PDB file of C-alpha atoms in Angstrom:
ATOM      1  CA  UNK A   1     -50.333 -25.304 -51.097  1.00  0.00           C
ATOM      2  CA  UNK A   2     -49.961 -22.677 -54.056  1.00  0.00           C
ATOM      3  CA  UNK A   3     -53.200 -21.163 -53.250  1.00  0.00           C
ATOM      4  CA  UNK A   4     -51.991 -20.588 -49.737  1.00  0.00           C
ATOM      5  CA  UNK A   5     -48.672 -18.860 -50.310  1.00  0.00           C
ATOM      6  CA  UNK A   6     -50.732 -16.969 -52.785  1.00  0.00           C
ATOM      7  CA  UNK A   7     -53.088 -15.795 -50.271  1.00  0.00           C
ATOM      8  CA  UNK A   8     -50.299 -14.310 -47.756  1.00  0.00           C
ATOM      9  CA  UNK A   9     -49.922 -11.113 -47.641  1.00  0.00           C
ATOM     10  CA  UNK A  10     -46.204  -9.518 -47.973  1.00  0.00           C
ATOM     11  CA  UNK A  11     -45.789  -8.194 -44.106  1.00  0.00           C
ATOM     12  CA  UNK A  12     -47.254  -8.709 -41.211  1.00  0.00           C
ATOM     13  CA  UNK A  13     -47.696  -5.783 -38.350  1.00  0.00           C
ATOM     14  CA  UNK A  14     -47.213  -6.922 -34.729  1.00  0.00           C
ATOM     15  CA  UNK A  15     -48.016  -4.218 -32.574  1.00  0.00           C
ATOM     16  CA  UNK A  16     -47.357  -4.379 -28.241  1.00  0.00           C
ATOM     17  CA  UNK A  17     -47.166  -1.629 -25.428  1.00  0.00           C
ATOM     18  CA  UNK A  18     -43.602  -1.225 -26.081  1.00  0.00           C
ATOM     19  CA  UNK A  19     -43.288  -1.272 -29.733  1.00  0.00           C
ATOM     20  CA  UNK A  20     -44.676  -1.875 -33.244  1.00  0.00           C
ATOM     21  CA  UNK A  21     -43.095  -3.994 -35.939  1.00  0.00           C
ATOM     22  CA  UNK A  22     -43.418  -5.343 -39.514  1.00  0.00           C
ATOM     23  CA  UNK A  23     -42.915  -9.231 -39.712  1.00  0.00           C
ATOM     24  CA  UNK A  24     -41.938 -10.321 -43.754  1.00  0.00           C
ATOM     25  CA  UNK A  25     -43.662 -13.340 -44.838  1.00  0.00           C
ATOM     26  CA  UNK A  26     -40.789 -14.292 -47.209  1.00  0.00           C
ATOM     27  CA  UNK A  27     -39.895 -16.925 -44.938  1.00  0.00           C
ATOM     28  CA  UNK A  28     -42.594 -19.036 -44.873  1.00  0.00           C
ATOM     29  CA  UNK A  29     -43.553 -18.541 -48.555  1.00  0.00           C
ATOM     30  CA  UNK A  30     -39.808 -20.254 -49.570  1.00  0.00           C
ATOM     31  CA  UNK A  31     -41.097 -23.166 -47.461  1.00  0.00           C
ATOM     32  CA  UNK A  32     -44.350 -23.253 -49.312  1.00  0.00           C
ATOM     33  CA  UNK A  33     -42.967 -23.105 -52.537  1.00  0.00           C
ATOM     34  CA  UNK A  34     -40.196 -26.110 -51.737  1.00  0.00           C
ATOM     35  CA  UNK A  35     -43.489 -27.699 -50.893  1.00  0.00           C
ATOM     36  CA  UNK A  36     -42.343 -28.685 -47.102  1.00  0.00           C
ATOM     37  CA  UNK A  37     -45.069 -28.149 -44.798  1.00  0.00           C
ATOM     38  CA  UNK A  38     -43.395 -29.635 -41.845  1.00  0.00           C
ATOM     39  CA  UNK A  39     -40.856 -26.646 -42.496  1.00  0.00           C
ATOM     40  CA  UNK A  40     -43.949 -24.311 -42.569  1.00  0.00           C
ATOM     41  CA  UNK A  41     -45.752 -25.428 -39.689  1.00  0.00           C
ATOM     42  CA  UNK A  42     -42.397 -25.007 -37.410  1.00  0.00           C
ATOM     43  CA  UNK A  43     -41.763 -21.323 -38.956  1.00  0.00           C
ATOM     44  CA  UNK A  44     -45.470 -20.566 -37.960  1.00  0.00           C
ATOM     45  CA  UNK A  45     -45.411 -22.097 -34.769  1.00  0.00           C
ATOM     46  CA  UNK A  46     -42.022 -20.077 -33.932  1.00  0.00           C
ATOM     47  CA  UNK A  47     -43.495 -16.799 -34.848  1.00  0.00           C
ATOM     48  CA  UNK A  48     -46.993 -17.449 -33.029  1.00  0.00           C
ATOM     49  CA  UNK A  49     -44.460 -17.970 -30.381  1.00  0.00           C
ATOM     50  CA  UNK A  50     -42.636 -14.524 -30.062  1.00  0.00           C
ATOM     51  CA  UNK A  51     -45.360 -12.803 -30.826  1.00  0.00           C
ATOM     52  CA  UNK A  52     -47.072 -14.242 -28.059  1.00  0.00           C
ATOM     53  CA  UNK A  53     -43.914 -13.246 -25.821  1.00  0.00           C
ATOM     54  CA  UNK A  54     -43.875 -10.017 -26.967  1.00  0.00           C
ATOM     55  CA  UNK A  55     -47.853  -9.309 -26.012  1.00  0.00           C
ATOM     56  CA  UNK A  56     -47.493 -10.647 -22.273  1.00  0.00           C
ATOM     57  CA  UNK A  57     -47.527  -8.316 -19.619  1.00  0.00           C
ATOM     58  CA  UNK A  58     -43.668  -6.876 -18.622  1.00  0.00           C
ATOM     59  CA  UNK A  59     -42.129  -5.697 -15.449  1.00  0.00           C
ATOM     60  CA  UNK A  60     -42.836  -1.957 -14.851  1.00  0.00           C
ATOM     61  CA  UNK A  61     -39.670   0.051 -14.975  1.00  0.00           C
ATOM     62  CA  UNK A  62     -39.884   1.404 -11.637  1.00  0.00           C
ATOM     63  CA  UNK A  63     -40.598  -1.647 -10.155  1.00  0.00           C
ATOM     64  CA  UNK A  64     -37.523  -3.600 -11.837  1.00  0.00           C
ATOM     65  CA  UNK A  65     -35.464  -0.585 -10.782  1.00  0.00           C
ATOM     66  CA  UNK A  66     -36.164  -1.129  -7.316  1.00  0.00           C
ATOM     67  CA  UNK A  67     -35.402  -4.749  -7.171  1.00  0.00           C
ATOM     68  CA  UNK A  68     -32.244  -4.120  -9.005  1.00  0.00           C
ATOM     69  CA  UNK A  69     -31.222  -1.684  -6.295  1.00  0.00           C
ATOM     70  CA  UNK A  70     -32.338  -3.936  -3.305  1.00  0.00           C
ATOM     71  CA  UNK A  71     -30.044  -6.908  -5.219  1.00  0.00           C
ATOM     72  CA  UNK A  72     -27.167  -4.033  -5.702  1.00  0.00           C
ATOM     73  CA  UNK A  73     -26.915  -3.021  -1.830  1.00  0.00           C
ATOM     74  CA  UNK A  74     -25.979  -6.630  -0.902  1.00  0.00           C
ATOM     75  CA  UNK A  75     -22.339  -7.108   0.517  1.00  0.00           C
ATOM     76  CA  UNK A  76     -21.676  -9.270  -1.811  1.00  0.00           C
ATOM     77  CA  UNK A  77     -21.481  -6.163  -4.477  1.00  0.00           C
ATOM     78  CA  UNK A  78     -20.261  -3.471  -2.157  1.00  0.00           C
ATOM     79  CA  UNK A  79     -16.864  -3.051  -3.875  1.00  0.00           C
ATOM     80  CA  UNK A  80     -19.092  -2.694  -7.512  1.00  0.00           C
ATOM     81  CA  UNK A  81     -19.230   0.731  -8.180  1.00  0.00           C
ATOM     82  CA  UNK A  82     -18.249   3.239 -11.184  1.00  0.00           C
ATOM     83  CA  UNK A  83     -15.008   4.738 -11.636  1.00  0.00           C
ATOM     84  CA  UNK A  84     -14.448   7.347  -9.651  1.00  0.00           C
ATOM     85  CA  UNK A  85     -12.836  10.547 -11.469  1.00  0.00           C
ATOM     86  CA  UNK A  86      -9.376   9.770  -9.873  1.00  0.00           C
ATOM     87  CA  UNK A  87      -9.895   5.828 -11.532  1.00  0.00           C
ATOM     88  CA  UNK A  88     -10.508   7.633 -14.618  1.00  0.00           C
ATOM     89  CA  UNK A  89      -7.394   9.555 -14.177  1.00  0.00           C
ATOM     90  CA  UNK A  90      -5.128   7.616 -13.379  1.00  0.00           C
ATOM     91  CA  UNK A  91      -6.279   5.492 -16.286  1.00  0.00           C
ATOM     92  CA  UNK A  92      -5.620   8.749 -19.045  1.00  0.00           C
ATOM     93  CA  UNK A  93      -2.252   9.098 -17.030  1.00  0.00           C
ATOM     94  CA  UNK A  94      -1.605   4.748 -18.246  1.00  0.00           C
ATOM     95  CA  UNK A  95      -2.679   5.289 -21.645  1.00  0.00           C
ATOM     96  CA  UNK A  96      -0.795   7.978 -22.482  1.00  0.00           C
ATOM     97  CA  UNK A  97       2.572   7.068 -20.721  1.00  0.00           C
ATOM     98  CA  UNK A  98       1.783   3.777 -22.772  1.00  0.00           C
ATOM     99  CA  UNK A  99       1.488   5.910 -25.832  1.00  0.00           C
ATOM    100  CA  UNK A 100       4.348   8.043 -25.225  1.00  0.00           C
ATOM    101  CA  UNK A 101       6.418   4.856 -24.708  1.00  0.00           C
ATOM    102  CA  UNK A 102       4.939   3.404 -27.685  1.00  0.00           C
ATOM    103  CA  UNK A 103       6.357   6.506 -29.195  1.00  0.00           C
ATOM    104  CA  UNK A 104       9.972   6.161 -28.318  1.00  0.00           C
ATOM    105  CA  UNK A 105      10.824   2.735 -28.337  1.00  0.00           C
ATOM    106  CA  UNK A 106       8.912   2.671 -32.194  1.00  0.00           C
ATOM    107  CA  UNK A 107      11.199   5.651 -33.642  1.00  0.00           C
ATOM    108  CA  UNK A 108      14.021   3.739 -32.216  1.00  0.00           C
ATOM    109  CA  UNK A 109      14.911   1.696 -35.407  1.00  0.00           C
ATOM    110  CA  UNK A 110      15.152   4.982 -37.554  1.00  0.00           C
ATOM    111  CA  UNK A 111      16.974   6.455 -35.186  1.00  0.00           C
ATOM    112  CA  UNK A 112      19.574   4.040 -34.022  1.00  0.00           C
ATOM    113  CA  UNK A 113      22.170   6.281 -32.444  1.00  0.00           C
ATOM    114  CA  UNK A 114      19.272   8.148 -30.513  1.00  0.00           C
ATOM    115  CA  UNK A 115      18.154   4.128 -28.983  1.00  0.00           C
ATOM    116  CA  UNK A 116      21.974   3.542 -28.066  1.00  0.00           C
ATOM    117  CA  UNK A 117      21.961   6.761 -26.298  1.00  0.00           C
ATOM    118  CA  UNK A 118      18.655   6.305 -24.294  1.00  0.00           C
ATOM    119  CA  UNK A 119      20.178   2.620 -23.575  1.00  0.00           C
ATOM    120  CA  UNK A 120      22.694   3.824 -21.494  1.00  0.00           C
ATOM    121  CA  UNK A 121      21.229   6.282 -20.030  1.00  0.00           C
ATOM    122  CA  UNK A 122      18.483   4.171 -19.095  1.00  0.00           C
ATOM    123  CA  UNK A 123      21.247   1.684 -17.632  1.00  0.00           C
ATOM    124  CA  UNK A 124      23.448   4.396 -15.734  1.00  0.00           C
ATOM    125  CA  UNK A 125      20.271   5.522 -14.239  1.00  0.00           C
ATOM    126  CA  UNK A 126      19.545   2.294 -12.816  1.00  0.00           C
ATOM    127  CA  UNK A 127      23.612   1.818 -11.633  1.00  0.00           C
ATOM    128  CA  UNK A 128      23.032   5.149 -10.182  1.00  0.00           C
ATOM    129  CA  UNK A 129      19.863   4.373  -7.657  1.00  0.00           C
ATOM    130  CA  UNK A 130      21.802   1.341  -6.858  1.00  0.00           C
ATOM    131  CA  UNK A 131      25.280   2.752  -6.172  1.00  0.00           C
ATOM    132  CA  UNK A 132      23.225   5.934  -4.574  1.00  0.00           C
ATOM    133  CA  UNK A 133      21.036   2.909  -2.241  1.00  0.00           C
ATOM    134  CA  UNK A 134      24.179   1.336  -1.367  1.00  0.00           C
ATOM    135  CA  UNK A 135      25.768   4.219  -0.101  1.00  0.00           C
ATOM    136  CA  UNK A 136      22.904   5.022   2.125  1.00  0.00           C
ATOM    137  CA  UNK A 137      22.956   1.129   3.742  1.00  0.00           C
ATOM    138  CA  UNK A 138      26.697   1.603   4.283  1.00  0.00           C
ATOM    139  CA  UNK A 139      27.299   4.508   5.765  1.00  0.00           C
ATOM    140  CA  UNK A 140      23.677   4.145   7.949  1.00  0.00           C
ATOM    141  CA  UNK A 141      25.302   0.571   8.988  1.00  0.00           C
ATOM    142  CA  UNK A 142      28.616   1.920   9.605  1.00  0.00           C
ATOM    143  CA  UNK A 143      27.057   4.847  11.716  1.00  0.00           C
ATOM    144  CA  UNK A 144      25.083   2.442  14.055  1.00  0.00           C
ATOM    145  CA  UNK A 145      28.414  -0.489  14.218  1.00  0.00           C
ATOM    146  CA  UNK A 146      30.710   2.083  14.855  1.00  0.00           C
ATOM    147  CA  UNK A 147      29.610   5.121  16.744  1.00  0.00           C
ATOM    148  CA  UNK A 148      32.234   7.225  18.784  1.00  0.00           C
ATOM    149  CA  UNK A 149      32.795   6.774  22.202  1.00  0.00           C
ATOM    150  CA  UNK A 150      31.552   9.800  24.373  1.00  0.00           C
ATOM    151  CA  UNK A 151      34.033  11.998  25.860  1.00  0.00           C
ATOM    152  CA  UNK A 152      34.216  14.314  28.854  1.00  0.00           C
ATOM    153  CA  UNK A 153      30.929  12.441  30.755  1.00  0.00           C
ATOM    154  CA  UNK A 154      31.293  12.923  34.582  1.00  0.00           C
ATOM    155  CA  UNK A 155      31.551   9.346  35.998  1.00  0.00           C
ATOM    156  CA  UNK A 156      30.389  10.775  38.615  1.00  0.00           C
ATOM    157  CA  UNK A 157      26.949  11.418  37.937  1.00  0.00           C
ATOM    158  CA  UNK A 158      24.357   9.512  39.271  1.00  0.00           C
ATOM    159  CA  UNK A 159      21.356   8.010  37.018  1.00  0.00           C
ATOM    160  CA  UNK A 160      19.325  10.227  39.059  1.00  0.00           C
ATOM    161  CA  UNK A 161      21.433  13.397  38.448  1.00  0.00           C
ATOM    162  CA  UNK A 162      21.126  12.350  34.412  1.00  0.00           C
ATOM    163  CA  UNK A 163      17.879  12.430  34.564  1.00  0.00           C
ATOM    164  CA  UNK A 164      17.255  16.031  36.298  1.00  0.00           C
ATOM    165  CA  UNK A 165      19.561  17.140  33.684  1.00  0.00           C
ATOM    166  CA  UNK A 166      17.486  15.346  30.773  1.00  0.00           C
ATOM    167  CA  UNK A 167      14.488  17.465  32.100  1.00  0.00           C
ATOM    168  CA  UNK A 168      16.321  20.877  32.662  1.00  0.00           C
ATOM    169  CA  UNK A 169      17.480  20.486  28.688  1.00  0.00           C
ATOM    170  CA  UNK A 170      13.658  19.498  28.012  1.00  0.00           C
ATOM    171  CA  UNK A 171      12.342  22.446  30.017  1.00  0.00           C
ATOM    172  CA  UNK A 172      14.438  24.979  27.423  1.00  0.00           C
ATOM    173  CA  UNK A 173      13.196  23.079  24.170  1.00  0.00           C
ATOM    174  CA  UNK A 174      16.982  20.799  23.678  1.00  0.00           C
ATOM    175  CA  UNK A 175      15.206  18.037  23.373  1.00  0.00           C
ATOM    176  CA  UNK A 176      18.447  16.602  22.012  1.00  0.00           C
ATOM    177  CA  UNK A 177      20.491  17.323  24.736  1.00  0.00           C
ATOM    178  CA  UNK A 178      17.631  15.544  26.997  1.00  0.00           C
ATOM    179  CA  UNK A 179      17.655  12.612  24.700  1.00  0.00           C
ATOM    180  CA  UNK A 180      21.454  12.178  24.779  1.00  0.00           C
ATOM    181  CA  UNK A 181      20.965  12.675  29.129  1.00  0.00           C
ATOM    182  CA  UNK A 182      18.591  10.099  29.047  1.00  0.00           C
ATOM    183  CA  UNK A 183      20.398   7.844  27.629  1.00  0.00           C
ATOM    184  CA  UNK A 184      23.399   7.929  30.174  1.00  0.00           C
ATOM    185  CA  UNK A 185      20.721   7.866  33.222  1.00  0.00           C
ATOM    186  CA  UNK A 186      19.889   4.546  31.565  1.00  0.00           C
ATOM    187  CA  UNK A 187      23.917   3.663  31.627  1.00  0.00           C
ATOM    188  CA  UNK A 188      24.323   4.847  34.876  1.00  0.00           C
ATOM    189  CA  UNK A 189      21.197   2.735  36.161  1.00  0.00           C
ATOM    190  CA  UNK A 190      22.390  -0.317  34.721  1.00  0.00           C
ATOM    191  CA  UNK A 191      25.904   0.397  36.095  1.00  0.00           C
ATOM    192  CA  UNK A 192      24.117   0.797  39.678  1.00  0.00           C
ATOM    193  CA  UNK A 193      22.652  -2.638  39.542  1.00  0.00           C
ATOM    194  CA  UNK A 194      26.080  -4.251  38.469  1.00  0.00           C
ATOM    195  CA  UNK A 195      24.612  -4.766  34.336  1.00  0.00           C
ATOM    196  CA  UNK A 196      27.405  -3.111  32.861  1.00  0.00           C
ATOM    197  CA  UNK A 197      30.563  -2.379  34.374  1.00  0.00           C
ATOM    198  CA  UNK A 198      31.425   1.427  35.227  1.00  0.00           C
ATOM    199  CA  UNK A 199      33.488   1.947  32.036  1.00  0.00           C
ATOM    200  CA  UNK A 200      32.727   5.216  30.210  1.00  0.00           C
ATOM    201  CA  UNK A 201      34.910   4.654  27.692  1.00  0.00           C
ATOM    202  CA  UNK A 202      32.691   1.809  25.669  1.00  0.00           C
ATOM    203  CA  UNK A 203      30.639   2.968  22.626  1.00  0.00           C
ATOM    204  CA  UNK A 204      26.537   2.436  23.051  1.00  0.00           C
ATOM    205  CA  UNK A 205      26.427  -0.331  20.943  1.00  0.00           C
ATOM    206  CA  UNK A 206      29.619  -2.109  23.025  1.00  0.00           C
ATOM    207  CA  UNK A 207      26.824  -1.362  26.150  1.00  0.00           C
ATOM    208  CA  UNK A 208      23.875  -3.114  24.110  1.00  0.00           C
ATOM    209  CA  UNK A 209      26.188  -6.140  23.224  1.00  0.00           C
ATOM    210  CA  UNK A 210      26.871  -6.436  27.212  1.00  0.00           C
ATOM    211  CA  UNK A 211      23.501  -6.537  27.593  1.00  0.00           C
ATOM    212  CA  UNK A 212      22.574  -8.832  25.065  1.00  0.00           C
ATOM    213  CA  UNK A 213      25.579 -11.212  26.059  1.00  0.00           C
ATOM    214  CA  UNK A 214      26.530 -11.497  29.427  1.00  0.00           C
ATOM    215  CA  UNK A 215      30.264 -12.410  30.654  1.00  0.00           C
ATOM    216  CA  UNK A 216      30.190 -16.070  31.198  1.00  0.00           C
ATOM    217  CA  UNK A 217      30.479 -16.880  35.032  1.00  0.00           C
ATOM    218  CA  UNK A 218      28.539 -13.843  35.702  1.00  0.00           C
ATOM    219  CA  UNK A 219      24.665 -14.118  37.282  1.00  0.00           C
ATOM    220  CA  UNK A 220      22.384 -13.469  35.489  1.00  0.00           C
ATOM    221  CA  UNK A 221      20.480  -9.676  36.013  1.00  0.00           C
ATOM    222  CA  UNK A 222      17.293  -9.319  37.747  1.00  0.00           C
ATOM    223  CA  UNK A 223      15.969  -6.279  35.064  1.00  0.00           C
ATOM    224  CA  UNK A 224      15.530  -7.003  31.621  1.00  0.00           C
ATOM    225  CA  UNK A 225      16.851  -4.289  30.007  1.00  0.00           C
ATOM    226  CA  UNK A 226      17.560  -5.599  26.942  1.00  0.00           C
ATOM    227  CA  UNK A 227      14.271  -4.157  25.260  1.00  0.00           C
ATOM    228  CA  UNK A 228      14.488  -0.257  26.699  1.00  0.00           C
ATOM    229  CA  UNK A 229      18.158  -0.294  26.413  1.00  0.00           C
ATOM    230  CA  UNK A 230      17.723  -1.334  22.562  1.00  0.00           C
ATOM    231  CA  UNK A 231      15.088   2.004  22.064  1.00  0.00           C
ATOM    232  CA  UNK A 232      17.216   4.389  24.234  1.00  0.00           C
ATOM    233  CA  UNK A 233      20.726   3.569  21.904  1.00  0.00           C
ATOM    234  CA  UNK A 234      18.300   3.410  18.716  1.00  0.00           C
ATOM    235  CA  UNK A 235      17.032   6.848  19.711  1.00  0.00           C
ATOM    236  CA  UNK A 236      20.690   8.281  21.243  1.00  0.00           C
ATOM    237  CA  UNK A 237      22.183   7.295  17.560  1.00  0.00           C
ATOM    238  CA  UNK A 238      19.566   9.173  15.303  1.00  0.00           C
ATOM    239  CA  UNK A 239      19.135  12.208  17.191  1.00  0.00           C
ATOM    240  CA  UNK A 240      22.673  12.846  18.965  1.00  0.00           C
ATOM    241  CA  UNK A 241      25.062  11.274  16.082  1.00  0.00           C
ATOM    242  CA  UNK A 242      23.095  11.126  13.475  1.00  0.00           C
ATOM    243  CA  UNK A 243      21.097  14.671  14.348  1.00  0.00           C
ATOM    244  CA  UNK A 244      18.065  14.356  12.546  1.00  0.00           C
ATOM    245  CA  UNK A 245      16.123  16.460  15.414  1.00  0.00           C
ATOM    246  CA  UNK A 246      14.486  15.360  18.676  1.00  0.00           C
ATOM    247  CA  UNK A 247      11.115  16.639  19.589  1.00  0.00           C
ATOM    248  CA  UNK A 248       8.972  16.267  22.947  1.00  0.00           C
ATOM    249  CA  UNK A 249       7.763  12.672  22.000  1.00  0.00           C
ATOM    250  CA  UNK A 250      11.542  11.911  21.840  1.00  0.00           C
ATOM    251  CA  UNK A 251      12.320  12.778  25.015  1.00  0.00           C
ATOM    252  CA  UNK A 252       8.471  11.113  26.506  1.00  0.00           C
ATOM    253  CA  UNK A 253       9.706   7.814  25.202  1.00  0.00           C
ATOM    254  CA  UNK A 254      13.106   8.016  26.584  1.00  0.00           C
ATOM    255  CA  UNK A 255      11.710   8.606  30.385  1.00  0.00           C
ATOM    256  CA  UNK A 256       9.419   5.279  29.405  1.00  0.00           C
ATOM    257  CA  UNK A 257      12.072   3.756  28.880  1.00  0.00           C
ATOM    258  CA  UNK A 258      14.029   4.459  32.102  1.00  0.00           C
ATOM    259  CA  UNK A 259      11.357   3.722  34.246  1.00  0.00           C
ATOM    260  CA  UNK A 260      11.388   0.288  32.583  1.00  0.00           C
ATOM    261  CA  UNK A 261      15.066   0.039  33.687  1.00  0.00           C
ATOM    262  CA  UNK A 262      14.026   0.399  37.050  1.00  0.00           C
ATOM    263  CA  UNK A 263      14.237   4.576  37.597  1.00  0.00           C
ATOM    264  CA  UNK A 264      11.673   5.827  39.826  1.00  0.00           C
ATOM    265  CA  UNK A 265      10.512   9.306  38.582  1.00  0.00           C
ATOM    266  CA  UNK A 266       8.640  11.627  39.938  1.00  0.00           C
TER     267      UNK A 266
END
């Protein structure tokens, strides 16, 4: 056994296709000298092992690149991709807020007047989006519940006299003047079939509720006007009270809407 581990040599070179390499024999000359050749023989049989690994034929590259692509276009790994440049923006853009965050809620204990101050400014900020959202709810709510009755409407007019009127304000680009027509051809309509009673003095949303709830006792209409009745009001509030601006489309819808009321137009 001495006279073996005497005749090893210090390294071993393992050369391959791919690389060369210098094996140390240190290994199996401990288990010589502690005399345990069952040790030995599995250290030897190991390396005989990689070696032999390392000398068998591998994949060419452009081959394995190939099959890797053909495995890559799968659906299964359509959404695997690199970051785009925008992903790696948007990541900077989270790391830095982080570290400017990191930044001012750290200094905060040095400076504790300076964290009091950013507290409630922080907290009337937040009061101040709410009160500012609250606002907006109320007064859009009270706008809708509680509109104005119109004045000065000839009760005259017929739906279909409303109507050439909505298209003669349409024709010279007062598209909310055609919307707010529009509308009334749609009350007048409804008053012609006995829907709503001739009473110009009701606001648009008392009209919709009539709609929505008939008088008990009475039949019940043959139109369902419920639907383009809803759109025409919806539409009459936000361009005629409200005046955010009509615009052609506006005034297309509105028509639409008629004719499903029952208005023939030409």
């Amino acid at each position: 056994m001495v006279a073996l581990r005497d005749s090893l040599p210090r390294r071993w070179t393992v050369s391959t296709p791919e690389f060369t390499c210098s094996v140390s024999s240190e290994p199996l000359r401990n288990q010589l000298t502690s005399l345990s050749a069952s040790k030995a023989l599995v250290w030897v049989d190991h390396l005989a092992a990689e070696v032999q690994a390392s000398s068998s034929p591998q994949t060419a590259l452009p081959q394995a690149r190939s099959e890797l692509n053909r495995i890559l276009a799968r659906a299964e790994f359509a959404a695997v991709r690199p970051p785009s440049a925008w992903d790696l923006l948007r990541e900077r853009i989270a790391v830095w807020v982080g570290r400017m965050l990191l930044w001012l809620f750290s200094g905060l204990d040095r400076y504790p007047i300076g964290g009091k101050i950013l507290f409630w400014l922080i907290l009337l900020g937040v009061a101040g989006c709410i009160a500012l959202g609250l606002f907006r709810f109320l007064a859009s709510r009270d706008r809708m519940a509680a509109l104005p009755p119109s004045v000065s409407l000839p009760a005259s007019r017929t739906w279909q006299e409303w109507v050439r009127a909505a298209r003669e304000a349409a024709s010279r680009g007062d598209f909310r003047e055609a919307v707010h027509s529009a509308y009334w051809a749609g009350i007048a309509r409804l008053e012609d079939a006995g829907v709503v009673p001739q009473d110009r003095t009701k606001t648009p949303r008392e009209y919709l509720r009539l709609v929505a709830e008939p008088v008990p006792g009475e039949l019940a209409p043959k139109l369902a006007p419920r639907e383009p009745l809803a759109g025409l009001t919806s539409r009459l509030e936000r361009v005629w009270y409200a005046n955010r601006g009509a615009g052609p489309e506006d005034f297309h819808e509105s028509l639409r809407q008629l004719e499903a009321l029952g208005c023939l137009l030409e």
